Amino acid sequence: MTTTTAPAPASAPDVVASALRRLYFVRFGFALLWAVALFSTASSIGPVSATLLVIYPLFDVVAAVVDARSSRASRSAPGLYVNMAISGLAAVGLAVASGVPGVLRVWGAWAVTAGLVQLIVAVRRRELGGQWAMIASGGISVLAGLSFLRQAGAPDPSLSSLAGYALLGGIFFLVSALRLRHNASRSLGDGN
């Protein structure tokens, strides 16, 4: 007679990593679609580009809510609540920003502050694996935000750099999702 044993229940870090993987894949897909849509309308601020500009930080709020629900017991949850507030304020700021320079100023301030928060959250999640991409993304976001603030004062500022920023951020989410999957597979292979 053969006996089968039920698989061991997933540990809390494995559950969080699994939820993050799914969320990061969604964030990659959203960033890719958003970047393409913004790039095609980035020559000026019209109804479509204005809507896209507000949608991006609102999506970030929703993603942080989903992340916080799956990470309630972790040390990263407080940073996620800060991110929700920052992104909500960015959406409001972008809705009332005047012209491309105003948008770049709001986006730049948001990128700097959200990048710092992302960096802190990712450092606290190191034990989950796959976070080096999020650490790099947070640091790059800070630098990009400073660049957007500088671009706001330049002649003929453009929104196209925001599309590149979103696309690069999406790629970092994809890399992190793939690394989280790799780490989970390796963990299962080790019998843990």
PDB file of C-alpha atoms in Angstrom:
ATOM      1  CA  MET A   1       0.000   0.000   0.000  1.00  0.00           C
ATOM      2  CA  THR A   2       1.366   3.384  -0.937  1.00  0.00           C
ATOM      3  CA  THR A   3       0.742   6.361   1.194  1.00  0.00           C
ATOM      4  CA  THR A   4       0.639   9.872   0.017  1.00  0.00           C
ATOM      5  CA  THR A   5       1.372  12.825   2.123  1.00  0.00           C
ATOM      6  CA  ALA A   6      -0.231  16.155   1.729  1.00  0.00           C
ATOM      7  CA  PRO A   7       2.112  18.912   0.684  1.00  0.00           C
ATOM      8  CA  ALA A   8       3.361  21.059   3.499  1.00  0.00           C
ATOM      9  CA  PRO A   9       1.484  24.330   3.837  1.00  0.00           C
ATOM     10  CA  ALA A  10       3.234  27.293   2.312  1.00  0.00           C
ATOM     11  CA  SER A  11       5.172  29.472   4.693  1.00  0.00           C
ATOM     12  CA  ALA A  12       4.233  33.130   5.152  1.00  0.00           C
ATOM     13  CA  PRO A  13       7.218  34.355   3.075  1.00  0.00           C
ATOM     14  CA  ASP A  14       6.238  31.932   0.274  1.00  0.00           C
ATOM     15  CA  VAL A  15       2.660  33.254   0.306  1.00  0.00           C
ATOM     16  CA  VAL A  16       3.898  36.857   0.162  1.00  0.00           C
ATOM     17  CA  ALA A  17       6.378  35.992  -2.606  1.00  0.00           C
ATOM     18  CA  SER A  18       3.640  34.288  -4.630  1.00  0.00           C
ATOM     19  CA  ALA A  19       1.333  37.302  -4.277  1.00  0.00           C
ATOM     20  CA  LEU A  20       4.183  39.656  -5.210  1.00  0.00           C
ATOM     21  CA  ARG A  21       4.979  37.583  -8.309  1.00  0.00           C
ATOM     22  CA  ARG A  22       1.429  37.907  -9.580  1.00  0.00           C
ATOM     23  CA  LEU A  23       1.295  41.612  -8.735  1.00  0.00           C
ATOM     24  CA  TYR A  24       4.659  42.298 -10.384  1.00  0.00           C
ATOM     25  CA  PHE A  25       3.560  40.553 -13.597  1.00  0.00           C
ATOM     26  CA  VAL A  26       0.401  42.693 -13.653  1.00  0.00           C
ATOM     27  CA  ARG A  27       2.445  45.816 -13.007  1.00  0.00           C
ATOM     28  CA  PHE A  28       4.767  44.954 -15.890  1.00  0.00           C
ATOM     29  CA  GLY A  29       1.830  44.484 -18.280  1.00  0.00           C
ATOM     30  CA  PHE A  30       0.193  47.721 -17.165  1.00  0.00           C
ATOM     31  CA  ALA A  31       3.436  49.703 -17.468  1.00  0.00           C
ATOM     32  CA  LEU A  32       4.051  48.352 -20.957  1.00  0.00           C
ATOM     33  CA  LEU A  33       0.570  49.237 -22.207  1.00  0.00           C
ATOM     34  CA  TRP A  34       0.596  52.610 -20.455  1.00  0.00           C
ATOM     35  CA  ALA A  35       4.007  53.560 -21.861  1.00  0.00           C
ATOM     36  CA  VAL A  36       2.927  52.736 -25.416  1.00  0.00           C
ATOM     37  CA  ALA A  37      -0.304  54.709 -24.995  1.00  0.00           C
ATOM     38  CA  LEU A  38       1.460  57.739 -23.479  1.00  0.00           C
ATOM     39  CA  PHE A  39       4.259  57.715 -26.023  1.00  0.00           C
ATOM     40  CA  SER A  40       1.700  57.850 -28.835  1.00  0.00           C
ATOM     41  CA  THR A  41       0.042  60.923 -27.259  1.00  0.00           C
ATOM     42  CA  ALA A  42       3.054  62.589 -25.594  1.00  0.00           C
ATOM     43  CA  SER A  43       3.419  65.474 -28.033  1.00  0.00           C
ATOM     44  CA  SER A  44       0.958  67.565 -26.026  1.00  0.00           C
ATOM     45  CA  ILE A  45      -1.434  67.329 -23.121  1.00  0.00           C
ATOM     46  CA  GLY A  46      -4.842  66.433 -24.456  1.00  0.00           C
ATOM     47  CA  PRO A  47      -7.731  64.521 -22.930  1.00  0.00           C
ATOM     48  CA  VAL A  48      -6.126  61.106 -23.534  1.00  0.00           C
ATOM     49  CA  SER A  49      -2.656  61.978 -22.244  1.00  0.00           C
ATOM     50  CA  ALA A  50      -4.115  63.874 -19.263  1.00  0.00           C
ATOM     51  CA  THR A  51      -6.198  60.834 -18.353  1.00  0.00           C
ATOM     52  CA  LEU A  52      -3.201  58.529 -18.732  1.00  0.00           C
ATOM     53  CA  LEU A  53      -1.109  60.773 -16.487  1.00  0.00           C
ATOM     54  CA  VAL A  54      -3.656  60.550 -13.666  1.00  0.00           C
ATOM     55  CA  ILE A  55      -4.312  56.826 -14.153  1.00  0.00           C
ATOM     56  CA  TYR A  56      -0.678  55.840 -13.584  1.00  0.00           C
ATOM     57  CA  PRO A  57      -0.397  56.969  -9.946  1.00  0.00           C
ATOM     58  CA  LEU A  58      -3.940  55.733  -9.259  1.00  0.00           C
ATOM     59  CA  PHE A  59      -2.890  52.305 -10.497  1.00  0.00           C
ATOM     60  CA  ASP A  60       0.096  52.596  -8.156  1.00  0.00           C
ATOM     61  CA  VAL A  61      -2.306  53.199  -5.255  1.00  0.00           C
ATOM     62  CA  VAL A  62      -4.339  50.113  -6.171  1.00  0.00           C
ATOM     63  CA  ALA A  63      -1.177  48.023  -6.533  1.00  0.00           C
ATOM     64  CA  ALA A  64       0.046  49.205  -3.111  1.00  0.00           C
ATOM     65  CA  VAL A  65      -3.319  48.275  -1.564  1.00  0.00           C
ATOM     66  CA  VAL A  66      -3.090  44.765  -3.050  1.00  0.00           C
ATOM     67  CA  ASP A  67       0.534  44.510  -1.920  1.00  0.00           C
ATOM     68  CA  ALA A  68      -0.285  45.704   1.607  1.00  0.00           C
ATOM     69  CA  ARG A  69      -3.097  43.153   1.961  1.00  0.00           C
ATOM     70  CA  SER A  70      -0.757  40.320   1.080  1.00  0.00           C
ATOM     71  CA  SER A  71       2.055  41.724   3.244  1.00  0.00           C
ATOM     72  CA  ARG A  72       0.136  42.715   6.391  1.00  0.00           C
ATOM     73  CA  ALA A  73       2.428  40.955   8.806  1.00  0.00           C
ATOM     74  CA  SER A  74       5.640  42.062   7.161  1.00  0.00           C
ATOM     75  CA  ARG A  75       7.866  45.001   7.971  1.00  0.00           C
ATOM     76  CA  SER A  76       7.165  46.449   4.523  1.00  0.00           C
ATOM     77  CA  ALA A  77       3.492  47.287   5.172  1.00  0.00           C
ATOM     78  CA  PRO A  78       4.086  50.789   6.664  1.00  0.00           C
ATOM     79  CA  GLY A  79       6.069  51.846   3.594  1.00  0.00           C
ATOM     80  CA  LEU A  80       3.226  50.669   1.381  1.00  0.00           C
ATOM     81  CA  TYR A  81       0.770  52.928   3.231  1.00  0.00           C
ATOM     82  CA  VAL A  82       3.140  55.850   2.734  1.00  0.00           C
ATOM     83  CA  ASN A  83       3.316  54.962  -0.955  1.00  0.00           C
ATOM     84  CA  MET A  84      -0.498  54.969  -1.199  1.00  0.00           C
ATOM     85  CA  ALA A  85      -0.623  58.491   0.220  1.00  0.00           C
ATOM     86  CA  ILE A  86       2.193  59.773  -2.010  1.00  0.00           C
ATOM     87  CA  SER A  87       0.654  58.279  -5.145  1.00  0.00           C
ATOM     88  CA  GLY A  88      -2.802  59.592  -4.265  1.00  0.00           C
ATOM     89  CA  LEU A  89      -1.364  63.078  -3.860  1.00  0.00           C
ATOM     90  CA  ALA A  90       0.484  62.695  -7.167  1.00  0.00           C
ATOM     91  CA  ALA A  91      -2.767  61.809  -8.953  1.00  0.00           C
ATOM     92  CA  VAL A  92      -4.418  64.943  -7.578  1.00  0.00           C
ATOM     93  CA  GLY A  93      -1.359  67.042  -8.452  1.00  0.00           C
ATOM     94  CA  LEU A  94      -1.289  65.693 -12.000  1.00  0.00           C
ATOM     95  CA  ALA A  95      -5.013  66.358 -12.415  1.00  0.00           C
ATOM     96  CA  VAL A  96      -4.484  70.058 -11.647  1.00  0.00           C
ATOM     97  CA  ALA A  97      -0.973  70.523 -13.114  1.00  0.00           C
ATOM     98  CA  SER A  98      -0.673  73.192 -15.759  1.00  0.00           C
ATOM     99  CA  GLY A  99       1.174  72.309 -18.950  1.00  0.00           C
ATOM    100  CA  VAL A 100       4.039  69.927 -19.568  1.00  0.00           C
ATOM    101  CA  PRO A 101       6.408  71.721 -17.127  1.00  0.00           C
ATOM    102  CA  GLY A 102       3.827  71.437 -14.336  1.00  0.00           C
ATOM    103  CA  VAL A 103       3.299  67.745 -15.071  1.00  0.00           C
ATOM    104  CA  LEU A 104       7.048  67.112 -15.043  1.00  0.00           C
ATOM    105  CA  ARG A 105       7.400  68.894 -11.692  1.00  0.00           C
ATOM    106  CA  VAL A 106       4.635  66.841 -10.071  1.00  0.00           C
ATOM    107  CA  TRP A 107       5.850  63.605 -11.679  1.00  0.00           C
ATOM    108  CA  GLY A 108       9.427  64.362 -10.669  1.00  0.00           C
ATOM    109  CA  ALA A 109       8.518  64.990  -7.028  1.00  0.00           C
ATOM    110  CA  TRP A 110       6.440  61.809  -7.021  1.00  0.00           C
ATOM    111  CA  ALA A 111       9.227  59.747  -8.626  1.00  0.00           C
ATOM    112  CA  VAL A 112      11.750  60.935  -6.028  1.00  0.00           C
ATOM    113  CA  THR A 113       9.561  60.266  -2.988  1.00  0.00           C
ATOM    114  CA  ALA A 114       7.994  57.030  -4.277  1.00  0.00           C
ATOM    115  CA  GLY A 115      11.438  55.816  -5.343  1.00  0.00           C
ATOM    116  CA  LEU A 116      12.778  56.328  -1.822  1.00  0.00           C
ATOM    117  CA  VAL A 117       9.814  54.425  -0.385  1.00  0.00           C
ATOM    118  CA  GLN A 118      10.252  51.610  -2.929  1.00  0.00           C
ATOM    119  CA  LEU A 119      13.923  51.378  -2.042  1.00  0.00           C
ATOM    120  CA  ILE A 120      13.149  51.073   1.689  1.00  0.00           C
ATOM    121  CA  VAL A 121      10.382  48.502   1.135  1.00  0.00           C
ATOM    122  CA  ALA A 122      12.608  46.396  -1.139  1.00  0.00           C
ATOM    123  CA  VAL A 123      15.510  46.446   1.316  1.00  0.00           C
ATOM    124  CA  ARG A 124      13.148  45.214   4.041  1.00  0.00           C
ATOM    125  CA  ARG A 125      11.990  42.405   1.724  1.00  0.00           C
ATOM    126  CA  ARG A 126      15.445  41.122   0.835  1.00  0.00           C
ATOM    127  CA  GLU A 127      14.780  37.760   2.473  1.00  0.00           C
ATOM    128  CA  LEU A 128      12.044  37.051  -0.094  1.00  0.00           C
ATOM    129  CA  GLY A 129      14.591  37.168  -2.891  1.00  0.00           C
ATOM    130  CA  GLY A 130      14.164  38.915  -6.213  1.00  0.00           C
ATOM    131  CA  GLN A 131      14.363  42.333  -4.591  1.00  0.00           C
ATOM    132  CA  TRP A 132      17.619  43.588  -6.085  1.00  0.00           C
ATOM    133  CA  ALA A 133      15.605  44.730  -9.119  1.00  0.00           C
ATOM    134  CA  MET A 134      13.214  46.654  -6.863  1.00  0.00           C
ATOM    135  CA  ILE A 135      16.140  48.194  -4.982  1.00  0.00           C
ATOM    136  CA  ALA A 136      17.692  49.303  -8.288  1.00  0.00           C
ATOM    137  CA  SER A 137      14.323  50.539  -9.531  1.00  0.00           C
ATOM    138  CA  GLY A 138      13.804  52.654  -6.408  1.00  0.00           C
ATOM    139  CA  GLY A 139      17.236  54.236  -6.783  1.00  0.00           C
ATOM    140  CA  ILE A 140      16.734  54.888 -10.493  1.00  0.00           C
ATOM    141  CA  SER A 141      13.317  56.384  -9.757  1.00  0.00           C
ATOM    142  CA  VAL A 142      14.936  58.940  -7.461  1.00  0.00           C
ATOM    143  CA  LEU A 143      17.453  59.893 -10.153  1.00  0.00           C
ATOM    144  CA  ALA A 144      14.771  59.985 -12.855  1.00  0.00           C
ATOM    145  CA  GLY A 145      12.584  62.186 -10.664  1.00  0.00           C
ATOM    146  CA  LEU A 146      15.422  64.679 -10.294  1.00  0.00           C
ATOM    147  CA  SER A 147      15.850  64.577 -14.062  1.00  0.00           C
ATOM    148  CA  PHE A 148      12.134  65.315 -14.598  1.00  0.00           C
ATOM    149  CA  LEU A 149      12.383  68.289 -12.251  1.00  0.00           C
ATOM    150  CA  ARG A 150      15.327  69.584 -14.294  1.00  0.00           C
ATOM    151  CA  GLN A 151      13.500  68.943 -17.599  1.00  0.00           C
ATOM    152  CA  ALA A 152      10.544  71.015 -16.383  1.00  0.00           C
ATOM    153  CA  GLY A 153      12.693  74.145 -16.670  1.00  0.00           C
ATOM    154  CA  ALA A 154      14.220  73.248 -20.027  1.00  0.00           C
ATOM    155  CA  PRO A 155      12.997  74.652 -23.333  1.00  0.00           C
ATOM    156  CA  ASP A 156      10.443  72.412 -25.062  1.00  0.00           C
ATOM    157  CA  PRO A 157       9.956  69.826 -22.286  1.00  0.00           C
ATOM    158  CA  SER A 158       8.305  66.582 -23.365  1.00  0.00           C
ATOM    159  CA  LEU A 159       6.210  63.876 -21.756  1.00  0.00           C
ATOM    160  CA  SER A 160       7.904  61.103 -23.756  1.00  0.00           C
ATOM    161  CA  SER A 161      10.509  60.603 -21.020  1.00  0.00           C
ATOM    162  CA  LEU A 162       7.670  59.572 -18.690  1.00  0.00           C
ATOM    163  CA  ALA A 163       6.806  56.720 -21.044  1.00  0.00           C
ATOM    164  CA  GLY A 164      10.415  55.521 -20.920  1.00  0.00           C
ATOM    165  CA  TYR A 165      10.399  55.798 -17.136  1.00  0.00           C
ATOM    166  CA  ALA A 166       7.255  53.668 -16.872  1.00  0.00           C
ATOM    167  CA  LEU A 167       8.603  51.090 -19.304  1.00  0.00           C
ATOM    168  CA  LEU A 168      11.890  50.762 -17.417  1.00  0.00           C
ATOM    169  CA  GLY A 169       9.993  50.440 -14.136  1.00  0.00           C
ATOM    170  CA  GLY A 170       7.830  47.736 -15.715  1.00  0.00           C
ATOM    171  CA  ILE A 171      10.921  45.823 -16.798  1.00  0.00           C
ATOM    172  CA  PHE A 172      12.224  45.926 -13.234  1.00  0.00           C
ATOM    173  CA  PHE A 173       8.884  44.503 -12.041  1.00  0.00           C
ATOM    174  CA  LEU A 174       9.175  41.714 -14.626  1.00  0.00           C
ATOM    175  CA  VAL A 175      12.742  40.867 -13.569  1.00  0.00           C
ATOM    176  CA  SER A 176      11.729  40.809  -9.922  1.00  0.00           C
ATOM    177  CA  ALA A 177       8.724  38.578 -10.658  1.00  0.00           C
ATOM    178  CA  LEU A 178      10.929  36.138 -12.570  1.00  0.00           C
ATOM    179  CA  ARG A 179      13.522  36.124  -9.768  1.00  0.00           C
ATOM    180  CA  LEU A 180      10.825  35.510  -7.160  1.00  0.00           C
ATOM    181  CA  ARG A 181       9.602  32.533  -9.233  1.00  0.00           C
ATOM    182  CA  HIS A 182      13.173  31.241  -9.587  1.00  0.00           C
ATOM    183  CA  ASN A 183      13.786  31.521  -5.850  1.00  0.00           C
ATOM    184  CA  ALA A 184      10.487  29.759  -5.060  1.00  0.00           C
ATOM    185  CA  SER A 185      11.318  26.920  -7.495  1.00  0.00           C
ATOM    186  CA  ARG A 186      14.778  26.531  -5.967  1.00  0.00           C
ATOM    187  CA  SER A 187      13.240  26.498  -2.487  1.00  0.00           C
ATOM    188  CA  LEU A 188      10.784  23.763  -3.484  1.00  0.00           C
ATOM    189  CA  GLY A 189      13.597  21.792  -5.102  1.00  0.00           C
ATOM    190  CA  ASP A 190      15.549  21.906  -1.839  1.00  0.00           C
ATOM    191  CA  GLY A 191      12.597  20.432   0.000  1.00  0.00           C
ATOM    192  CA  ASN A 192      11.908  23.623   1.948  1.00  0.00           C
TER     193      ASN A 192
END
